[in-house]
Short mmCIF file of C-alpha atoms in Angstrom, two decimals:
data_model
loop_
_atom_site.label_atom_id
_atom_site.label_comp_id
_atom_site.label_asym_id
_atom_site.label_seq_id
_atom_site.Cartn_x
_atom_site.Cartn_y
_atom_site.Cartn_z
CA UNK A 688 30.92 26.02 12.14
CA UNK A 689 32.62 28.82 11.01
CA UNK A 690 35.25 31.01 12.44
CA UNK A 691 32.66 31.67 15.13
CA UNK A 692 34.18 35.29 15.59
CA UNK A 693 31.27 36.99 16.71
CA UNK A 694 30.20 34.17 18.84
CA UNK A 695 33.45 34.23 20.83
CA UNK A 696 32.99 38.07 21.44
CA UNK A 697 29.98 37.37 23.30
CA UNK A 698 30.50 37.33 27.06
CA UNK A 699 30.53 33.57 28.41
CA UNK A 700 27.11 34.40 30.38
CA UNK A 701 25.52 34.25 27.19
CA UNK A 702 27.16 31.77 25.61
CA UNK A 703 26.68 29.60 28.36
CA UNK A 704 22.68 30.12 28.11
CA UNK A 705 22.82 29.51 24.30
CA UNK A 706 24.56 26.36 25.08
CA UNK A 707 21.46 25.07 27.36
CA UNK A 708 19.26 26.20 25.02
CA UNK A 709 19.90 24.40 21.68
CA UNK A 710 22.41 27.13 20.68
CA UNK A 711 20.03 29.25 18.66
CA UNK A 712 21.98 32.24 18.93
CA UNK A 713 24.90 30.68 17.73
CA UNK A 714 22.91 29.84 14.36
CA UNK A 715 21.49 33.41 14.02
CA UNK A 716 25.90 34.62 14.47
CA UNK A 717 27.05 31.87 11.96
CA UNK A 718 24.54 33.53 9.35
CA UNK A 719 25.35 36.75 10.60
CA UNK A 720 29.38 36.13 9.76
CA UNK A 721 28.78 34.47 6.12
CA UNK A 722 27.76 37.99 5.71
CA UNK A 723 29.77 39.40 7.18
CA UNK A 724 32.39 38.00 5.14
CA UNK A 725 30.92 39.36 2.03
CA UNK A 726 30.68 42.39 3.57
CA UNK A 727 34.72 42.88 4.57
CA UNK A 728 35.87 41.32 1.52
CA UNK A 729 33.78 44.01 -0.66
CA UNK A 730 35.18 46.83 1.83
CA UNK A 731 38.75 45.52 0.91
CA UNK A 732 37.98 45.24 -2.67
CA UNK A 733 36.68 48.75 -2.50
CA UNK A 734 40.31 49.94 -0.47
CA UNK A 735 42.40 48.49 -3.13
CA UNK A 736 40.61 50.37 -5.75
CA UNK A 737 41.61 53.54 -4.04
CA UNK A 738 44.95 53.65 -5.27
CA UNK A 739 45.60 53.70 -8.98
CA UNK A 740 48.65 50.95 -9.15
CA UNK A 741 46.46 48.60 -7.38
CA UNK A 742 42.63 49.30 -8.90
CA UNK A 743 41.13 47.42 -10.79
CA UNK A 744 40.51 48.27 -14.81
CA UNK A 745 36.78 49.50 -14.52
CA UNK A 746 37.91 52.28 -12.20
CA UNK A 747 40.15 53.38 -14.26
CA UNK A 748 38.54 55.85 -16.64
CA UNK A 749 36.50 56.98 -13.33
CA UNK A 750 39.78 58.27 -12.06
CA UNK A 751 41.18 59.54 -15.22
CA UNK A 752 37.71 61.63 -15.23
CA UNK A 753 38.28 63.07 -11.60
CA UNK A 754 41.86 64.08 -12.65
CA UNK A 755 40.74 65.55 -16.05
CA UNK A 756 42.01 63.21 -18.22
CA UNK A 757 39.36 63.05 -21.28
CA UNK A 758 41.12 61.51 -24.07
CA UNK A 759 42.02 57.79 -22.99
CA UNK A 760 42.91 55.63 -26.46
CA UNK A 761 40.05 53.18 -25.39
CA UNK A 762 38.53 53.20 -22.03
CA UNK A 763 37.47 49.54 -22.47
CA UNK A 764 40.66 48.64 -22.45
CA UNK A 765 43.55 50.22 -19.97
CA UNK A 766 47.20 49.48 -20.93
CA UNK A 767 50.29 50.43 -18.19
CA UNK A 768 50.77 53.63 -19.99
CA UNK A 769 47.53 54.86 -19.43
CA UNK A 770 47.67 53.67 -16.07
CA UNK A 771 50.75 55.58 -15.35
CA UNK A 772 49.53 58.56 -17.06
CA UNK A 773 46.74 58.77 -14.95
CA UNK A 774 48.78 58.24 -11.85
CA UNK A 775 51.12 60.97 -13.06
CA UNK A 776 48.32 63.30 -13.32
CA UNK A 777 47.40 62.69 -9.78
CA UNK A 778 50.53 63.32 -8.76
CA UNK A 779 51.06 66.65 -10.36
CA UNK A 780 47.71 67.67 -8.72
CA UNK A 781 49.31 66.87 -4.81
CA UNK A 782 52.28 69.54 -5.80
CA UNK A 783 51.39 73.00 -5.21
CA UNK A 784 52.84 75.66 -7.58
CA UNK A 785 54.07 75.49 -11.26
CA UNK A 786 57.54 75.00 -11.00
CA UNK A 787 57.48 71.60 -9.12
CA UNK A 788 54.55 70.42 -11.46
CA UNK A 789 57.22 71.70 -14.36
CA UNK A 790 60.10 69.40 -12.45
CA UNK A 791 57.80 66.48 -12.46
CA UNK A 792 56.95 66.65 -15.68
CA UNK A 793 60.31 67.03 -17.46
CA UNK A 794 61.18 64.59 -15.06
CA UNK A 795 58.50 62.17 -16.70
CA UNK A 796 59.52 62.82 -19.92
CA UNK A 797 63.18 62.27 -19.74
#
């Protein structure tokens, strides 16, 4: 079967009964984890699209929006730059106060 991981977190009580009964409720658990894995795989996807270097290309212009960024080139298509422009805006949002959003910035543009 499968990785059987929810089967093996059942105590051995009940495992032993499914065993002397045609191990239904190790069918119903196998079906249970296929979805399972769809399920943890789309929660990972949705984790690495938290962070901007890592996100996929679709998010993109939903982050850029959140940030204020209004004027991408073309949304349908995201190059680095834009990426790191968007990131850079983020950024300059975590700083509190002028003059360390100034510091970043020339930073940036040196």
């Amino acid at each position: 079967m499968v990785r059987e991981k929810l089967y093996q977190l059942l105590p051995a009580i009940y495992r032993r009964k499914d065993f002397f009964n045609d191990e239904p409720l190790r069918a119903l658990l196998a079906i249970v984890e296929q979805e399972l894995g769809i399920l943890e795989a789309d929660i990972n996807n949705l984790y690495e699209n938290w962070f901007i270097e890592t996100s996929d290309e679709w998010v993109l212009p939903y982050l850029a929006e959140l940030v204020g960024i209004q004027d991408l080139n073309d949304p349908e298509k995201i190059l680095p730059i834009q990426r790191s422009r968007i990131g850079n805006a983020i950024r300059y949002r975590r700083h509190k106060g002028t003059p360390r959003t100034l510091e970043l910035a020339i930073e940036d543009t040196t």
